[in-house]
PDB file of C-alpha atoms in Angstrom:
ATOM      1  CA  UNK A1350      -0.061   0.098  -0.010  1.00 43.00           C
ATOM      2  CA  UNK A1351       1.193   3.424  -1.053  1.00 43.00           C
ATOM      3  CA  UNK A1352       1.344   6.006   1.619  1.00 45.00           C
ATOM      4  CA  UNK A1353       0.023   9.541   0.769  1.00 39.00           C
ATOM      5  CA  UNK A1354       1.310  12.803   1.849  1.00 43.00           C
ATOM      6  CA  UNK A1355      -0.930  15.839   2.707  1.00 36.00           C
ATOM      7  CA  UNK A1356       0.432  18.993   1.752  1.00 38.00           C
ATOM      8  CA  UNK A1357      -0.952  22.222   3.356  1.00 35.00           C
ATOM      9  CA  UNK A1358      -0.227  25.581   1.664  1.00 34.00           C
ATOM     10  CA  UNK A1359      -0.359  28.625   3.624  1.00 38.00           C
ATOM     11  CA  UNK A1360      -0.778  31.815   1.940  1.00 34.00           C
ATOM     12  CA  UNK A1361      -0.452  34.933   3.762  1.00 36.00           C
ATOM     13  CA  UNK A1362      -1.257  38.122   2.160  1.00 36.00           C
ATOM     14  CA  UNK A1363       0.366  41.370   3.536  1.00 39.00           C
ATOM     15  CA  UNK A1364      -1.816  44.270   3.887  1.00 39.00           C
ATOM     16  CA  UNK A1365       0.567  46.713   5.735  1.00 41.00           C
ATOM     17  CA  UNK A1366      -0.519  48.038   8.891  1.00 39.00           C
ATOM     18  CA  UNK A1367      -3.858  47.513  10.300  1.00 34.00           C
ATOM     19  CA  UNK A1368      -6.639  50.168  10.171  1.00 37.00           C
ATOM     20  CA  UNK A1369      -7.986  52.517   7.599  1.00 38.00           C
ATOM     21  CA  UNK A1370      -5.802  54.408   5.044  1.00 36.00           C
ATOM     22  CA  UNK A1371      -5.443  58.103   5.877  1.00 38.00           C
ATOM     23  CA  UNK A1372      -8.017  60.176   3.602  1.00 41.00           C
ATOM     24  CA  UNK A1373      -6.401  62.763   1.472  1.00 44.00           C
ATOM     25  CA  UNK A1374      -7.299  66.280   2.593  1.00 51.00           C
ATOM     26  CA  UNK A1375      -9.484  67.981   0.266  1.00 80.00           C
ATOM     27  CA  UNK A1376      -9.736  71.856   0.375  1.00 91.00           C
ATOM     28  CA  UNK A1377     -12.422  73.839  -1.698  1.00 95.00           C
ATOM     29  CA  UNK A1378     -12.110  77.556  -2.147  1.00 97.00           C
ATOM     30  CA  UNK A1379     -13.928  80.583  -3.908  1.00 97.00           C
ATOM     31  CA  UNK A1380     -12.346  83.864  -4.549  1.00 98.00           C
ATOM     32  CA  UNK A1381     -14.334  87.215  -5.329  1.00 98.00           C
ATOM     33  CA  UNK A1382     -13.002  90.581  -6.114  1.00 98.00           C
ATOM     34  CA  UNK A1383     -14.591  93.380  -3.889  1.00 97.00           C
ATOM     35  CA  UNK A1384     -15.796  95.619  -5.499  1.00 98.00           C
ATOM     36  CA  UNK A1385     -15.821  93.823  -8.871  1.00 98.00           C
ATOM     37  CA  UNK A1386     -14.282  97.028 -10.402  1.00 98.00           C
ATOM     38  CA  UNK A1387     -11.680  99.480  -8.889  1.00 98.00           C
ATOM     39  CA  UNK A1388     -13.117 102.869 -10.247  1.00 98.00           C
ATOM     40  CA  UNK A1389     -12.071 106.367  -9.786  1.00 98.00           C
ATOM     41  CA  UNK A1390     -11.551 109.848 -11.354  1.00 98.00           C
ATOM     42  CA  UNK A1391      -8.146 110.547 -12.957  1.00 98.00           C
ATOM     43  CA  UNK A1392      -6.614 114.210 -13.210  1.00 97.00           C
ATOM     44  CA  UNK A1393      -3.207 114.411 -14.338  1.00 96.00           C
ATOM     45  CA  UNK A1394      -2.221 116.565 -11.484  1.00 96.00           C
ATOM     46  CA  UNK A1395      -2.246 113.477  -8.943  1.00 98.00           C
ATOM     47  CA  UNK A1396      -1.936 110.019  -8.753  1.00 98.00           C
ATOM     48  CA  UNK A1397      -5.188 107.980  -8.571  1.00 98.00           C
ATOM     49  CA  UNK A1398      -4.876 105.562  -5.646  1.00 98.00           C
ATOM     50  CA  UNK A1399      -7.688 102.963  -5.299  1.00 98.00           C
ATOM     51  CA  UNK A1400      -8.051 100.014  -2.807  1.00 98.00           C
ATOM     52  CA  UNK A1401     -10.219  96.746  -2.853  1.00 98.00           C
ATOM     53  CA  UNK A1402      -9.818  93.218  -1.923  1.00 98.00           C
ATOM     54  CA  UNK A1403     -10.251  89.490  -2.811  1.00 98.00           C
ATOM     55  CA  UNK A1404     -12.642  87.810  -0.619  1.00 98.00           C
ATOM     56  CA  UNK A1405     -11.285  84.200  -0.055  1.00 98.00           C
ATOM     57  CA  UNK A1406     -13.501  81.512   1.396  1.00 98.00           C
ATOM     58  CA  UNK A1407     -12.359  77.996   2.033  1.00 97.00           C
ATOM     59  CA  UNK A1408     -13.677  74.613   3.495  1.00 96.00           C
ATOM     60  CA  UNK A1409     -11.672  71.483   4.389  1.00 92.00           C
ATOM     61  CA  UNK A1410     -12.483  67.858   5.411  1.00 89.00           C
ATOM     62  CA  UNK A1411     -13.171  67.249   9.108  1.00 86.00           C
ATOM     63  CA  UNK A1412     -10.139  65.111   9.512  1.00 81.00           C
ATOM     64  CA  UNK A1413      -7.859  67.838   8.148  1.00 83.00           C
ATOM     65  CA  UNK A1414      -6.117  69.805  11.065  1.00 79.00           C
ATOM     66  CA  UNK A1415      -3.772  71.711   8.786  1.00 86.00           C
ATOM     67  CA  UNK A1416      -3.964  75.336   7.929  1.00 90.00           C
ATOM     68  CA  UNK A1417      -3.793  76.243   4.031  1.00 93.00           C
ATOM     69  CA  UNK A1418      -1.202  78.098   2.089  1.00 96.00           C
ATOM     70  CA  UNK A1419      -2.660  79.760  -0.780  1.00 97.00           C
ATOM     71  CA  UNK A1420      -1.345  81.828  -3.589  1.00 98.00           C
ATOM     72  CA  UNK A1421      -2.985  84.430  -5.786  1.00 98.00           C
ATOM     73  CA  UNK A1422      -1.802  85.703  -9.177  1.00 98.00           C
ATOM     74  CA  UNK A1423      -2.865  88.386 -11.542  1.00 97.00           C
ATOM     75  CA  UNK A1424      -2.256  88.302 -15.337  1.00 96.00           C
ATOM     76  CA  UNK A1425      -0.963  91.893 -15.588  1.00 96.00           C
ATOM     77  CA  UNK A1426       2.238  93.302 -17.041  1.00 94.00           C
ATOM     78  CA  UNK A1427       4.537  96.087 -16.110  1.00 93.00           C
ATOM     79  CA  UNK A1428       2.919  97.922 -18.687  1.00 95.00           C
ATOM     80  CA  UNK A1429      -0.731  97.278 -17.909  1.00 98.00           C
ATOM     81  CA  UNK A1430      -3.319 100.123 -19.460  1.00 98.00           C
ATOM     82  CA  UNK A1431      -6.672 100.851 -19.462  1.00 98.00           C
ATOM     83  CA  UNK A1432      -8.005 101.928 -22.728  1.00 98.00           C
ATOM     84  CA  UNK A1433     -10.814 104.118 -24.217  1.00 97.00           C
ATOM     85  CA  UNK A1434     -12.650 103.470 -27.290  1.00 93.00           C
ATOM     86  CA  UNK A1435     -12.314 105.115 -30.635  1.00 91.00           C
ATOM     87  CA  UNK A1436     -12.357 107.836 -31.875  1.00 91.00           C
ATOM     88  CA  UNK A1437      -9.996 109.137 -29.286  1.00 91.00           C
ATOM     89  CA  UNK A1438      -8.528 105.759 -28.238  1.00 91.00           C
ATOM     90  CA  UNK A1439      -6.100 106.941 -25.610  1.00 95.00           C
ATOM     91  CA  UNK A1440      -4.657 104.716 -22.870  1.00 98.00           C
ATOM     92  CA  UNK A1441      -4.034 105.330 -19.264  1.00 98.00           C
ATOM     93  CA  UNK A1442      -1.207 103.334 -17.556  1.00 98.00           C
ATOM     94  CA  UNK A1443      -1.911 101.805 -14.298  1.00 98.00           C
ATOM     95  CA  UNK A1444      -0.746  98.797 -12.025  1.00 98.00           C
ATOM     96  CA  UNK A1445      -2.060  96.644  -9.125  1.00 98.00           C
ATOM     97  CA  UNK A1446       0.168  96.131  -6.226  1.00 98.00           C
ATOM     98  CA  UNK A1447       0.373  93.602  -3.249  1.00 97.00           C
ATOM     99  CA  UNK A1448       1.366  96.619  -0.834  1.00 97.00           C
ATOM    100  CA  UNK A1449      -0.080  99.841   0.148  1.00 98.00           C
ATOM    101  CA  UNK A1450       3.035 101.713  -0.830  1.00 98.00           C
ATOM    102  CA  UNK A1451       2.545 100.648  -4.318  1.00 98.00           C
ATOM    103  CA  UNK A1452       6.194  99.190  -4.674  1.00 97.00           C
ATOM    104  CA  UNK A1453       5.501  95.421  -5.636  1.00 96.00           C
ATOM    105  CA  UNK A1454       3.738  94.677  -8.774  1.00 97.00           C
ATOM    106  CA  UNK A1455       1.045  92.024  -8.503  1.00 97.00           C
ATOM    107  CA  UNK A1456       1.778  89.524 -11.212  1.00 96.00           C
ATOM    108  CA  UNK A1457       1.446  85.563 -11.544  1.00 93.00           C
ATOM    109  CA  UNK A1458       3.813  82.623 -12.600  1.00 88.00           C
ATOM    110  CA  UNK A1459       6.874  81.534 -10.774  1.00 88.00           C
ATOM    111  CA  UNK A1460       8.078  84.274  -8.489  1.00 85.00           C
ATOM    112  CA  UNK A1461       4.914  86.274  -8.798  1.00 91.00           C
ATOM    113  CA  UNK A1462       1.699  86.600  -7.049  1.00 96.00           C
ATOM    114  CA  UNK A1463       1.101  86.818  -3.561  1.00 97.00           C
ATOM    115  CA  UNK A1464       1.443  83.854  -0.994  1.00 97.00           C
ATOM    116  CA  UNK A1465      -0.374  83.667   2.285  1.00 96.00           C
ATOM    117  CA  UNK A1466      -1.863  81.284   5.160  1.00 96.00           C
ATOM    118  CA  UNK A1467      -5.284  80.981   5.766  1.00 95.00           C
ATOM    119  CA  UNK A1468      -5.700  79.862   9.421  1.00 94.00           C
ATOM    120  CA  UNK A1469      -8.768  77.423  10.091  1.00 94.00           C
ATOM    121  CA  UNK A1470      -8.304  76.962  13.852  1.00 91.00           C
ATOM    122  CA  UNK A1471     -10.691  73.999  14.884  1.00 90.00           C
ATOM    123  CA  UNK A1472     -13.248  74.913  12.158  1.00 94.00           C
ATOM    124  CA  UNK A1473     -13.698  73.496   8.919  1.00 94.00           C
ATOM    125  CA  UNK A1474     -14.205  76.703   7.069  1.00 95.00           C
ATOM    126  CA  UNK A1475     -12.187  79.805   6.986  1.00 96.00           C
ATOM    127  CA  UNK A1476     -12.331  83.279   5.182  1.00 97.00           C
ATOM    128  CA  UNK A1477     -10.157  86.245   4.761  1.00 97.00           C
ATOM    129  CA  UNK A1478      -9.886  89.606   2.598  1.00 98.00           C
ATOM    130  CA  UNK A1479      -6.726  89.983   0.790  1.00 98.00           C
ATOM    131  CA  UNK A1480      -6.157  93.903   0.011  1.00 98.00           C
ATOM    132  CA  UNK A1481      -5.573  95.094  -3.346  1.00 98.00           C
ATOM    133  CA  UNK A1482      -3.878  98.218  -4.194  1.00 98.00           C
ATOM    134  CA  UNK A1483      -4.189 100.348  -7.707  1.00 98.00           C
ATOM    135  CA  UNK A1484      -2.200 103.246  -8.769  1.00 98.00           C
ATOM    136  CA  UNK A1485      -2.465 105.325 -12.113  1.00 98.00           C
ATOM    137  CA  UNK A1486       0.498 107.621 -12.014  1.00 98.00           C
ATOM    138  CA  UNK A1487       0.105 111.379 -12.200  1.00 98.00           C
ATOM    139  CA  UNK A1488       1.555 113.071 -15.222  1.00 98.00           C
ATOM    140  CA  UNK A1489      -0.345 111.322 -17.835  1.00 97.00           C
ATOM    141  CA  UNK A1490      -1.452 114.456 -19.683  1.00 95.00           C
ATOM    142  CA  UNK A1491      -3.553 115.201 -22.532  1.00 95.00           C
ATOM    143  CA  UNK A1492      -5.883 112.176 -22.356  1.00 97.00           C
ATOM    144  CA  UNK A1493      -9.209 112.407 -24.027  1.00 96.00           C
ATOM    145  CA  UNK A1494     -12.222 112.719 -21.855  1.00 95.00           C
ATOM    146  CA  UNK A1495     -14.277 109.612 -20.936  1.00 96.00           C
ATOM    147  CA  UNK A1496     -13.992 106.204 -19.467  1.00 97.00           C
ATOM    148  CA  UNK A1497     -10.926 104.037 -19.580  1.00 98.00           C
ATOM    149  CA  UNK A1498     -11.362 100.275 -18.719  1.00 98.00           C
ATOM    150  CA  UNK A1499      -9.477  97.070 -18.294  1.00 98.00           C
ATOM    151  CA  UNK A1500      -9.998  93.612 -16.795  1.00 98.00           C
ATOM    152  CA  UNK A1501      -7.333  91.214 -15.296  1.00 98.00           C
ATOM    153  CA  UNK A1502      -7.821  87.440 -14.629  1.00 98.00           C
ATOM    154  CA  UNK A1503      -7.383  86.485 -10.971  1.00 98.00           C
ATOM    155  CA  UNK A1504      -6.062  82.791 -10.018  1.00 98.00           C
ATOM    156  CA  UNK A1505      -6.240  81.005  -6.597  1.00 98.00           C
ATOM    157  CA  UNK A1506      -3.919  78.250  -6.144  1.00 97.00           C
ATOM    158  CA  UNK A1507      -2.778  76.108  -3.296  1.00 95.00           C
ATOM    159  CA  UNK A1508       0.707  76.535  -2.098  1.00 94.00           C
ATOM    160  CA  UNK A1509       2.229  78.407  -5.149  1.00 95.00           C
ATOM    161  CA  UNK A1510       1.988  79.416  -8.815  1.00 95.00           C
ATOM    162  CA  UNK A1511       2.130  75.614  -9.878  1.00 95.00           C
ATOM    163  CA  UNK A1512      -0.312  74.348  -7.114  1.00 95.00           C
ATOM    164  CA  UNK A1513      -3.714  73.135  -7.546  1.00 96.00           C
ATOM    165  CA  UNK A1514      -6.132  75.594  -8.891  1.00 97.00           C
ATOM    166  CA  UNK A1515      -8.844  76.279  -6.198  1.00 97.00           C
ATOM    167  CA  UNK A1516     -10.624  79.152  -8.094  1.00 97.00           C
ATOM    168  CA  UNK A1517     -10.667  81.869 -10.569  1.00 98.00           C
ATOM    169  CA  UNK A1518     -12.300  85.380 -10.940  1.00 98.00           C
ATOM    170  CA  UNK A1519     -11.760  88.786 -12.511  1.00 98.00           C
ATOM    171  CA  UNK A1520     -11.260  92.316 -11.357  1.00 98.00           C
ATOM    172  CA  UNK A1521     -12.233  95.260 -13.564  1.00 98.00           C
ATOM    173  CA  UNK A1522     -10.369  98.588 -13.505  1.00 98.00           C
ATOM    174  CA  UNK A1523     -11.776 101.750 -14.720  1.00 98.00           C
ATOM    175  CA  UNK A1524     -10.581 105.512 -14.657  1.00 98.00           C
ATOM    176  CA  UNK A1525     -12.744 108.426 -15.665  1.00 98.00           C
ATOM    177  CA  UNK A1526     -11.156 111.557 -17.320  1.00 97.00           C
ATOM    178  CA  UNK A1527     -13.670 114.518 -16.703  1.00 96.00           C
ATOM    179  CA  UNK A1528     -14.446 116.890 -19.528  1.00 95.00           C
ATOM    180  CA  UNK A1529     -13.220 120.453 -18.871  1.00 94.00           C
ATOM    181  CA  UNK A1530     -13.153 123.713 -20.786  1.00 95.00           C
ATOM    182  CA  UNK A1531     -11.555 126.957 -20.027  1.00 95.00           C
ATOM    183  CA  UNK A1532     -12.382 130.414 -21.991  1.00 94.00           C
ATOM    184  CA  UNK A1533     -10.145 133.401 -22.366  1.00 87.00           C
ATOM    185  CA  UNK A1534     -11.144 135.617 -19.349  1.00 80.00           C
ATOM    186  CA  UNK A1535     -10.422 138.994 -20.958  1.00 81.00           C
ATOM    187  CA  UNK A1536     -13.666 140.509 -22.776  1.00 85.00           C
ATOM    188  CA  UNK A1537     -13.563 140.645 -26.614  1.00 90.00           C
ATOM    189  CA  UNK A1538     -13.627 144.406 -27.356  1.00 92.00           C
ATOM    190  CA  UNK A1539     -14.006 145.931 -30.869  1.00 95.00           C
ATOM    191  CA  UNK A1540     -12.981 149.567 -31.404  1.00 95.00           C
ATOM    192  CA  UNK A1541     -14.194 150.994 -34.725  1.00 95.00           C
ATOM    193  CA  UNK A1542     -14.691 154.224 -36.337  1.00 96.00           C
ATOM    194  CA  UNK A1543     -17.876 154.727 -38.316  1.00 97.00           C
ATOM    195  CA  UNK A1544     -18.591 157.779 -40.651  1.00 95.00           C
ATOM    196  CA  UNK A1545     -22.075 158.569 -41.277  1.00 95.00           C
ATOM    197  CA  UNK A1546     -23.553 157.745 -44.744  1.00 96.00           C
ATOM    198  CA  UNK A1547     -20.470 155.617 -45.559  1.00 97.00           C
ATOM    199  CA  UNK A1548     -20.742 153.837 -48.973  1.00 97.00           C
ATOM    200  CA  UNK A1549     -19.639 150.331 -47.729  1.00 98.00           C
ATOM    201  CA  UNK A1550     -20.222 148.390 -44.670  1.00 98.00           C
ATOM    202  CA  UNK A1551     -17.682 148.410 -41.859  1.00 98.00           C
ATOM    203  CA  UNK A1552     -16.369 145.002 -41.416  1.00 97.00           C
ATOM    204  CA  UNK A1553     -13.980 144.097 -38.436  1.00 97.00           C
ATOM    205  CA  UNK A1554     -13.054 140.379 -38.207  1.00 96.00           C
ATOM    206  CA  UNK A1555     -10.150 140.833 -35.957  1.00 95.00           C
ATOM    207  CA  UNK A1556     -11.441 139.334 -32.785  1.00 95.00           C
ATOM    208  CA  UNK A1557     -12.045 135.722 -31.902  1.00 96.00           C
ATOM    209  CA  UNK A1558     -12.958 133.472 -28.841  1.00 96.00           C
ATOM    210  CA  UNK A1559     -10.368 131.243 -27.568  1.00 96.00           C
ATOM    211  CA  UNK A1560     -11.533 127.934 -25.831  1.00 97.00           C
ATOM    212  CA  UNK A1561      -9.118 125.229 -24.422  1.00 96.00           C
ATOM    213  CA  UNK A1562     -10.938 121.843 -23.826  1.00 96.00           C
ATOM    214  CA  UNK A1563      -9.784 118.491 -22.810  1.00 95.00           C
ATOM    215  CA  UNK A1564      -9.017 116.228 -25.795  1.00 95.00           C
ATOM    216  CA  UNK A1565     -12.067 114.796 -27.569  1.00 94.00           C
ATOM    217  CA  UNK A1566     -14.446 117.267 -25.955  1.00 96.00           C
ATOM    218  CA  UNK A1567     -17.148 118.481 -28.319  1.00 96.00           C
ATOM    219  CA  UNK A1568     -17.677 122.473 -27.400  1.00 97.00           C
ATOM    220  CA  UNK A1569     -20.333 124.678 -28.766  1.00 97.00           C
ATOM    221  CA  UNK A1570     -20.531 128.631 -28.640  1.00 97.00           C
ATOM    222  CA  UNK A1571     -23.646 130.540 -29.276  1.00 98.00           C
ATOM    223  CA  UNK A1572     -24.365 134.313 -29.305  1.00 98.00           C
ATOM    224  CA  UNK A1573     -27.548 135.548 -27.281  1.00 98.00           C
ATOM    225  CA  UNK A1574     -28.384 137.429 -30.666  1.00 97.00           C
ATOM    226  CA  UNK A1575     -26.795 138.437 -33.635  1.00 97.00           C
ATOM    227  CA  UNK A1576     -28.062 142.049 -34.268  1.00 97.00           C
ATOM    228  CA  UNK A1577     -27.621 145.020 -31.836  1.00 97.00           C
ATOM    229  CA  UNK A1578     -27.909 148.902 -31.568  1.00 98.00           C
ATOM    230  CA  UNK A1579     -24.989 150.965 -30.454  1.00 97.00           C
ATOM    231  CA  UNK A1580     -26.328 153.554 -28.148  1.00 97.00           C
ATOM    232  CA  UNK A1581     -26.395 156.415 -27.960  1.00 97.00           C
ATOM    233  CA  UNK A1582     -25.208 156.759 -31.637  1.00 97.00           C
ATOM    234  CA  UNK A1583     -28.132 154.513 -33.005  1.00 97.00           C
ATOM    235  CA  UNK A1584     -25.951 152.630 -35.013  1.00 98.00           C
ATOM    236  CA  UNK A1585     -26.927 149.088 -35.985  1.00 98.00           C
ATOM    237  CA  UNK A1586     -24.620 146.076 -36.097  1.00 98.00           C
ATOM    238  CA  UNK A1587     -24.448 142.553 -36.739  1.00 98.00           C
ATOM    239  CA  UNK A1588     -22.183 140.221 -34.718  1.00 98.00           C
ATOM    240  CA  UNK A1589     -21.498 136.717 -36.073  1.00 98.00           C
ATOM    241  CA  UNK A1590     -19.377 133.647 -36.273  1.00 97.00           C
ATOM    242  CA  UNK A1591     -17.893 132.739 -39.495  1.00 90.00           C
ATOM    243  CA  UNK A1592     -20.661 131.989 -42.193  1.00 90.00           C
ATOM    244  CA  UNK A1593     -22.783 134.601 -40.646  1.00 93.00           C
ATOM    245  CA  UNK A1594     -23.834 132.100 -38.032  1.00 97.00           C
ATOM    246  CA  UNK A1595     -25.080 132.888 -34.405  1.00 98.00           C
ATOM    247  CA  UNK A1596     -23.327 129.594 -33.269  1.00 98.00           C
ATOM    248  CA  UNK A1597     -20.199 127.807 -33.731  1.00 97.00           C
ATOM    249  CA  UNK A1598     -18.926 124.331 -32.592  1.00 97.00           C
ATOM    250  CA  UNK A1599     -15.814 122.042 -32.860  1.00 96.00           C
ATOM    251  CA  UNK A1600     -14.037 119.119 -30.967  1.00 96.00           C
ATOM    252  CA  UNK A1601     -10.927 119.644 -29.181  1.00 95.00           C
ATOM    253  CA  UNK A1602      -7.944 117.663 -30.644  1.00 94.00           C
ATOM    254  CA  UNK A1603      -5.610 118.309 -27.873  1.00 94.00           C
ATOM    255  CA  UNK A1604      -5.991 119.787 -24.409  1.00 93.00           C
ATOM    256  CA  UNK A1605      -2.748 121.593 -25.042  1.00 92.00           C
ATOM    257  CA  UNK A1606      -3.926 123.368 -27.923  1.00 94.00           C
ATOM    258  CA  UNK A1607      -6.901 126.170 -27.820  1.00 96.00           C
ATOM    259  CA  UNK A1608      -9.688 126.207 -30.579  1.00 96.00           C
ATOM    260  CA  UNK A1609     -10.327 129.738 -31.870  1.00 96.00           C
ATOM    261  CA  UNK A1610     -13.628 130.760 -33.041  1.00 97.00           C
ATOM    262  CA  UNK A1611     -13.608 133.844 -35.248  1.00 96.00           C
ATOM    263  CA  UNK A1612     -16.228 136.749 -34.712  1.00 96.00           C
ATOM    264  CA  UNK A1613     -17.160 139.197 -37.505  1.00 97.00           C
ATOM    265  CA  UNK A1614     -18.521 142.686 -36.635  1.00 98.00           C
ATOM    266  CA  UNK A1615     -20.391 144.250 -39.365  1.00 98.00           C
ATOM    267  CA  UNK A1616     -22.049 147.915 -39.418  1.00 98.00           C
ATOM    268  CA  UNK A1617     -24.035 148.362 -42.597  1.00 98.00           C
ATOM    269  CA  UNK A1618     -23.490 151.309 -45.038  1.00 98.00           C
ATOM    270  CA  UNK A1619     -25.457 154.297 -45.211  1.00 98.00           C
ATOM    271  CA  UNK A1620     -26.427 154.869 -41.567  1.00 97.00           C
ATOM    272  CA  UNK A1621     -26.906 158.500 -40.337  1.00 96.00           C
ATOM    273  CA  UNK A1622     -26.388 157.555 -36.768  1.00 95.00           C
ATOM    274  CA  UNK A1623     -27.511 159.862 -33.998  1.00 96.00           C
ATOM    275  CA  UNK A1624     -24.747 162.679 -33.092  1.00 94.00           C
ATOM    276  CA  UNK A1625     -25.029 166.266 -32.291  1.00 91.00           C
ATOM    277  CA  UNK A1626     -21.282 166.809 -32.075  1.00 92.00           C
ATOM    278  CA  UNK A1627     -18.271 166.165 -34.329  1.00 90.00           C
ATOM    279  CA  UNK A1628     -17.678 162.852 -32.742  1.00 94.00           C
ATOM    280  CA  UNK A1629     -19.878 160.734 -30.782  1.00 96.00           C
ATOM    281  CA  UNK A1630     -19.146 157.506 -28.931  1.00 96.00           C
ATOM    282  CA  UNK A1631     -21.293 154.582 -28.150  1.00 96.00           C
ATOM    283  CA  UNK A1632     -21.304 150.931 -26.915  1.00 96.00           C
ATOM    284  CA  UNK A1633     -23.339 147.723 -26.737  1.00 97.00           C
ATOM    285  CA  UNK A1634     -22.689 144.348 -25.046  1.00 96.00           C
ATOM    286  CA  UNK A1635     -23.349 140.842 -26.409  1.00 96.00           C
ATOM    287  CA  UNK A1636     -23.228 137.543 -24.449  1.00 96.00           C
ATOM    288  CA  UNK A1637     -21.613 134.249 -25.570  1.00 96.00           C
ATOM    289  CA  UNK A1638     -22.633 130.974 -23.987  1.00 96.00           C
ATOM    290  CA  UNK A1639     -20.066 128.235 -24.009  1.00 96.00           C
ATOM    291  CA  UNK A1640     -21.350 124.580 -23.667  1.00 97.00           C
ATOM    292  CA  UNK A1641     -19.422 121.326 -23.436  1.00 96.00           C
TER     293      UNK A1641
END
C-alpha cells in the first residue's frame, strides 16, 4: 500500500499596517473681487490710488487639521493699461500692487503673485480678505475725456503658482477723465470808427474767442443775438461767427491747444446815426454761452 502525503499550503497576504488608510485632505475655495471693479476719477495732477480686496472662502475635510497655504496671481504686466474706445482711443497706464506703498507689482507665474496662510483653527471653514492696491501715476497728460477700462484674470492656487487650482475670478479697473473747458477771461472788445452815410459796410473780423478743452471734448458757442444797436449813436450792427452764424462748434484735438472761433462785426453802409457833435461814441454788449 502506497502511503500518501498531505500538503498544506498557507498563503499570507500582507496588507501593511492595520487600520483605515489616511484620507487625502480636500480643500475647496472661492475667490471674489470686492468691489468687482476698482473705479475712480483721474486727473493728471495727482496719482489715482484705489483699494479693494479679494474675498477668499475655503472649506476643508473634518479630519484635516492643517492650515492652508494659498497663492493669488494676476495676469498683468509692467505696462498694464486701461483703454478708451475710438475715436479718441487713448490709454491710461496703471498697476495693481500687493502693498499699500505701491512698490511690488502683483503678477503671476513663478516668483509672482502673493502667498499667504489661511488659518482654520478648529473649524472646517475659514475666510479672509486680501487687500488690493491700484495706482495710475500722475502726469499722464492730454488724455481724452471719457471712461478708460481694463479687466484682469485672477487665479487662486494652493501653495504656489504651480499648485492645484482652487478658484478663478476677474477684477475690473476703470478711470474716468472728466470733460473740462476754459475760456479766455478777458472780454472781446471791438473799437471801430464809423463815418455817417459811408458807402460801404464797416467789417471788422479781428477778434476771436479761444477755448481750451480736454481732448475729444465737443464744445459749442452761441451768441445771445446777432443784431444790436450801439447807443446813444443809434448805429445798427451784426455780430456773427464765420458764415454769418449765431453759433459755432468744434471738438478739441488736444488739451494743450486752444480752439479759436472767429467773430465778425459788421456795421451796414448808409447809416446816419445820432450825433450832435463832431464825434460821438457809444457801445453795446453781447453775451456768448459756451457749452461742453
